[in-house]
Amino acid sequence: GPDDDGKTVDGPHVFAKAAMQYGIDFGRRGFGSIYVVASGNGGRFQDNCNYDGYANSIYTVTVGAIDEDGNMPFYAEKCASMLAVTFSSGTSQHRSIVTTDWTQRGGKGCTTAHSGTSAAAPLAAGMLALMLQARPCLTWRDIQYLIILTAQKVDVDHSEWKRNQAGLYHSHKHGFGVMKAWRLVNAAKIWETVPWITSYLYSSDEIHLQIPKGTNQPLTITHTVTKNDISGLNLFVLEHVQLFVTITHPCRGDLEITLVCPSGTNSIVATPRKVDRSDAGFQDWAFSTVRCWGEDPTGVWTILITDHDTSSYGSGFIQSWKLKLHGTWITRQQFDERRRLVLEAMDGRFLNDSYQRPCPKAGPDAAPKQPVSQRTLKFVMLAGIFCLVMALYETFEYAACYRDEKKAQRQRMLEHLQTNPSVRDGDIEDADHPESQRLLSNETETVIPLDTFDVREIALDIGNSTNDGDDSESLQLISH
């Protein structure tokens, strides 16, 4: 993923996006590949995982970290797109994660110092593997639902937990809470596959609105989603919400963007970053949030953009924005019933039982997608090797011949100076110099005989010029 340096805004590019989309559509025989992404270790730089296009994607499971006391470590990042957390390292007084280490004992050793969100994400992946072992037909969206409905709150006093309209608690620090393998596997046994995803998109016109400076007067933009807007989409329950913005600003790190759902649930999708002094702004960047999960999509959506820069240097402008709502056509009552069944399964009654809901039919194994043939790849590789060889040859030839060419050039300059004393002595501009006198004299003036010209043709040409009304130059023939 991108650097966790508190100033980078980057994510998957064209081919990575295509690969992720292909995995979602065709991975695991149509149930979708599961992408687990670490939230990042840029907390000490005030970084935020909403600036990471992988952690910000609707297709990924974004996992943060907590230390052994259940608190957010100094290196961990916050964001509105985080789903959950697992355990990892903390301060020097806390224990880290034990894992295998191929650099120890000839590849057979272990380490007790594995740390960061890079240690938290594999723990989450292992728990998801246990879920799939219990119920292989879980889709990529089923996985996200089960994480959200089974995660448990941690660090209750300091994590700013927000209860949304659907009764779910979310924190920018810890997502929906800490993942527990017991709860996940029990819930997987009784889970019914969610219906297909459905989406609503609103795109603004080119607006070019100035962002006021100061924290007391954010730029406020609202948009109302009505039942008519989503009629035919069967979008009843929200999942991911994406806000795409194009903003110009002389210092991107001064901006803060908050998205407020119709229920009043707020998501800080962009936080200020002191080391981000870039003037690149945001170019159709997608911020996402999961804090409105399970809510009703209809109502007034509000965007608040705050410029924390109070100086008089430059101003920011929002050029355009888009709001994309993802969800499903299960009703709110059906969502609440699913949540109730998950809570009932936590007593373990289904864990060692043969009971399991029937799985939907799996799709066929998709053939690997090959946008470029093997023959074309070989040709491109050979062409690249040829270009590399030619470049090396030209480089070595230039290095070897450069000195000889410089010597020859110097010799030609010396010979020129010897044959042209005026150039060597630097007095070519002296008017009394013999060479200057020779050039200025008119002894070599060329005299053209008069009989060279046809006087009749000249007179005719002069007459024609006069008749045309043009200014003509008089021709004087001087005989010597």
XYZ file of C-alpha atoms in Angstrom, residues 139-441:
303
model
C -19.610 -14.164 0.154
C -17.241 -11.224 0.502
C -20.161 -9.137 1.775
C -21.283 -11.843 4.206
C -17.819 -11.626 5.753
C -18.196 -7.883 6.297
C -21.670 -8.258 7.816
C -20.486 -10.930 10.251
C -17.481 -8.877 11.370
C -19.728 -5.881 12.017
C -22.388 -7.840 13.905
C -19.972 -9.836 16.113
C -17.209 -7.306 16.930
C -17.055 -6.088 20.538
C -16.286 -2.630 21.883
C -12.914 -1.958 23.545
C -11.417 1.090 25.259
C -14.915 2.350 25.916
C -13.893 5.503 27.794
C -11.538 6.982 25.207
C -12.615 5.815 21.770
C -15.554 8.103 20.960
C -18.020 5.333 20.176
C -21.009 6.459 18.126
C -24.306 4.545 18.060
C -25.940 4.843 14.651
C -29.586 4.594 13.648
C -29.357 0.803 13.235
C -28.056 0.343 16.782
C -24.467 -0.411 15.725
C -21.509 1.168 17.528
C -18.501 2.434 15.576
C -15.303 4.243 16.507
C -12.861 5.945 14.147
C -10.124 4.300 16.249
C -11.411 0.723 16.458
C -14.065 0.286 13.786
C -16.942 -1.820 15.112
C -14.670 -3.363 17.741
C -12.276 -6.242 18.301
C -12.711 -9.451 16.298
C -13.311 -12.698 18.218
C -12.895 -16.063 16.479
C -15.506 -17.749 18.684
C -18.185 -15.238 17.805
C -17.328 -15.187 14.105
C -17.444 -18.962 13.636
C -20.678 -19.381 15.597
C -22.350 -16.637 13.576
C -21.094 -18.101 10.296
C -22.874 -21.389 10.993
C -26.341 -19.816 10.962
C -25.821 -16.928 8.533
C -28.017 -16.609 5.457
C -26.357 -15.145 2.383
C -27.206 -11.487 1.802
C -28.842 -10.496 -1.504
C -27.022 -8.758 -4.325
C -25.511 -5.341 -3.759
C -27.293 -2.310 -5.192
C -25.985 1.253 -5.544
C -27.224 4.820 -5.992
C -25.033 7.571 -7.468
C -25.484 11.344 -7.481
C -23.020 13.566 -9.352
C -22.914 17.320 -8.894
C -22.300 19.848 -11.638
C -19.129 21.925 -11.791
C -19.704 24.140 -8.758
C -16.378 25.906 -7.974
C -17.297 26.887 -4.409
C -14.735 28.645 -2.216
C -13.931 27.004 1.123
C -14.011 29.586 3.951
C -10.992 29.803 6.232
C -11.312 29.051 9.924
C -12.941 26.317 11.958
C -16.050 28.334 12.782
C -17.445 28.514 9.269
C -17.164 25.270 7.294
C -18.482 25.061 3.764
C -21.812 23.211 3.941
C -23.239 21.255 1.017
C -26.476 19.279 1.237
C -28.232 16.773 -0.974
C -31.589 15.095 -0.393
C -32.120 11.473 -1.400
C -35.820 10.755 -1.822
C -37.680 7.487 -2.148
C -38.275 8.328 -5.803
C -34.508 8.645 -6.329
C -33.910 5.069 -5.199
C -37.136 3.559 -6.502
C -36.329 0.563 -8.650
C -32.942 0.127 -6.955
C -34.382 -1.700 -3.932
C -31.878 0.065 -1.710
C -33.353 -0.268 1.770
C -30.345 -0.786 4.053
C -27.026 1.045 3.720
C -23.625 -0.619 3.675
C -20.671 1.404 2.387
C -21.031 5.096 1.538
C -18.531 6.815 -0.768
C -17.901 10.536 -1.207
C -15.867 11.531 -4.282
C -14.430 15.058 -4.227
C -12.339 17.217 -6.533
C -10.772 20.028 -4.503
C -8.000 22.521 -5.212
C -6.104 23.912 -2.235
C -2.630 25.418 -1.645
C -2.108 23.172 1.409
C -4.074 19.926 1.385
C -3.180 19.015 4.962
C -5.281 21.890 6.345
C -8.559 20.368 5.167
C -11.098 18.405 7.180
C -14.134 16.779 5.564
C -17.121 15.389 7.444
C -20.012 13.460 5.916
C -23.270 13.422 7.890
C -25.884 10.753 7.153
C -29.606 11.624 7.219
C -29.824 10.065 10.699
C -27.200 12.478 12.035
C -24.371 9.927 12.163
C -21.193 11.807 11.283
C -18.075 10.417 9.627
C -14.791 12.337 9.571
C -13.555 11.069 6.228
C -10.608 13.498 5.902
C -8.575 14.687 8.874
C -5.946 17.478 8.969
C -2.318 16.354 8.572
C 0.503 18.702 9.606
C 3.142 17.248 7.290
C 0.903 17.213 4.216
C 1.848 20.520 2.572
C 0.930 19.409 -0.940
C -0.923 21.775 -3.276
C -2.247 18.876 -5.376
C -5.623 18.826 -3.620
C -7.934 15.898 -4.352
C -8.697 14.696 -7.861
C -11.955 12.719 -7.747
C -10.689 10.981 -4.598
C -13.109 8.498 -3.028
C -13.546 8.749 0.743
C -15.601 5.929 2.254
C -17.356 5.281 5.548
C -19.051 2.304 7.202
C -20.518 4.294 10.086
C -23.971 4.462 8.445
C -24.174 0.665 8.043
C -27.737 -0.604 8.437
C -29.345 2.844 8.229
C -32.032 4.235 5.924
C -30.485 5.953 2.859
C -33.284 8.500 2.351
C -33.074 12.001 3.752
C -30.692 14.957 3.755
C -26.982 14.176 3.355
C -24.590 16.910 4.508
C -20.959 17.571 3.580
C -18.907 19.852 5.843
C -15.520 21.072 4.563
C -13.327 22.953 7.040
C -10.106 24.820 6.213
C -7.944 24.949 9.349
C -5.606 27.487 7.735
C -6.344 30.964 9.103
C -3.684 32.823 7.117
C -4.407 35.015 4.116
C -2.367 32.816 1.780
C -4.517 31.254 -0.932
C -7.949 29.682 -0.765
C -9.383 26.290 -1.537
C -12.239 25.475 -3.903
C -14.390 22.407 -4.328
C -14.912 21.851 -8.033
C -17.268 18.866 -7.975
C -18.434 15.990 -5.806
C -20.291 12.683 -6.042
C -22.208 10.646 -3.478
C -22.446 6.873 -3.953
C -24.601 4.776 -1.633
C -24.115 0.998 -1.527
C -26.565 -1.334 0.126
C -28.996 -4.185 -0.280
C -32.693 -4.821 -0.648
C -33.257 -6.537 2.704
C -35.622 -4.487 4.825
C -34.807 -2.956 8.174
C -36.925 -5.609 9.899
C -34.999 -8.382 8.139
C -31.725 -6.741 9.149
C -32.803 -6.652 12.796
C -33.868 -10.316 12.616
C -30.460 -11.328 11.249
C -28.798 -9.445 14.057
C -30.977 -11.213 16.642
C -30.073 -14.657 15.260
C -26.373 -13.806 15.387
C -26.625 -12.830 19.051
C -28.506 -16.046 19.867
C -25.774 -18.126 18.221
C -23.160 -16.761 20.618
C -23.993 -19.448 23.203
C -22.228 -22.015 20.992
C -25.222 -24.226 20.355
C -24.356 -24.591 16.657
C -20.570 -24.831 16.905
C -20.259 -28.615 17.257
C -23.573 -29.363 15.643
C -24.139 -30.650 12.147
C -26.665 -27.873 11.583
C -25.866 -25.558 8.732
C -27.972 -23.446 6.439
C -28.019 -24.604 2.829
C -25.486 -22.886 0.601
C -26.386 -21.197 -2.676
C -25.108 -22.844 -5.816
C -21.533 -21.923 -6.603
C -20.631 -20.552 -9.974
C -18.257 -22.243 -12.419
C -14.535 -21.921 -12.039
C -13.643 -18.841 -14.039
C -10.788 -19.185 -16.473
C -7.842 -16.919 -15.738
C -8.286 -13.622 -17.479
C -5.564 -13.009 -20.058
C -5.902 -9.562 -21.598
C -2.509 -10.084 -23.298
C -1.474 -13.320 -25.032
C 1.720 -15.177 -24.177
C 3.062 -14.498 -27.665
C 2.599 -10.757 -27.215
C 4.266 -10.850 -23.808
C 7.282 -12.686 -25.272
C 7.563 -10.146 -28.072
C 7.411 -7.249 -25.611
C 10.044 -8.929 -23.436
C 12.409 -9.498 -26.379
C 11.902 -5.930 -27.576
C 12.719 -4.678 -24.099
C 15.897 -6.774 -23.958
C 16.960 -5.491 -27.387
C 16.398 -1.876 -26.342
C 18.392 -2.465 -23.164
C 21.326 -3.960 -25.090
C 21.328 -1.078 -27.577
C 21.204 1.463 -24.775
C 24.182 -0.171 -23.044
C 26.098 -0.317 -26.342
C 25.498 3.361 -27.073
C 26.503 4.294 -23.535
C 29.791 2.391 -23.664
C 30.557 3.654 -27.175
C 30.014 7.239 -26.091
C 32.181 6.748 -23.025
C 34.986 5.164 -25.062
C 34.950 7.588 -27.997
C 34.247 10.811 -26.170
C 37.873 11.451 -25.221
C 39.164 10.807 -28.769
C 36.560 13.148 -30.225
C 37.514 15.886 -27.770
C 41.188 15.505 -28.721
C 40.388 15.740 -32.429
C 38.239 18.810 -31.858
C 41.015 20.503 -29.904
C 43.517 19.733 -32.687
C 41.224 21.289 -35.310
C 40.904 24.430 -33.203
C 44.694 24.739 -32.866
C 45.182 24.347 -36.626
C 42.548 27.001 -37.261
C 44.308 29.426 -34.931
C 47.657 28.819 -36.627
C 46.295 29.488 -40.119
C 44.338 32.582 -38.999
C 46.668 34.836 -37.021
C 44.016 37.535 -36.789
C 41.777 35.182 -34.853
C 44.664 34.047 -32.660
C 45.816 37.624 -31.903
C 42.259 38.842 -31.241
C 42.626 42.063 -33.359
C 40.319 41.245 -36.249
C 38.160 44.235 -35.348
C 41.073 46.702 -35.805
C 40.219 48.868 -38.863
C 43.918 49.566 -39.576
C 44.794 45.906 -39.740
C 45.876 44.796 -43.267
C 43.269 42.067 -43.323
C 40.553 44.576 -42.497
C 41.823 46.967 -45.166
C 41.735 44.227 -47.766
C 38.159 43.242 -46.920
C 36.986 46.864 -46.913
C 38.685 47.852 -50.126
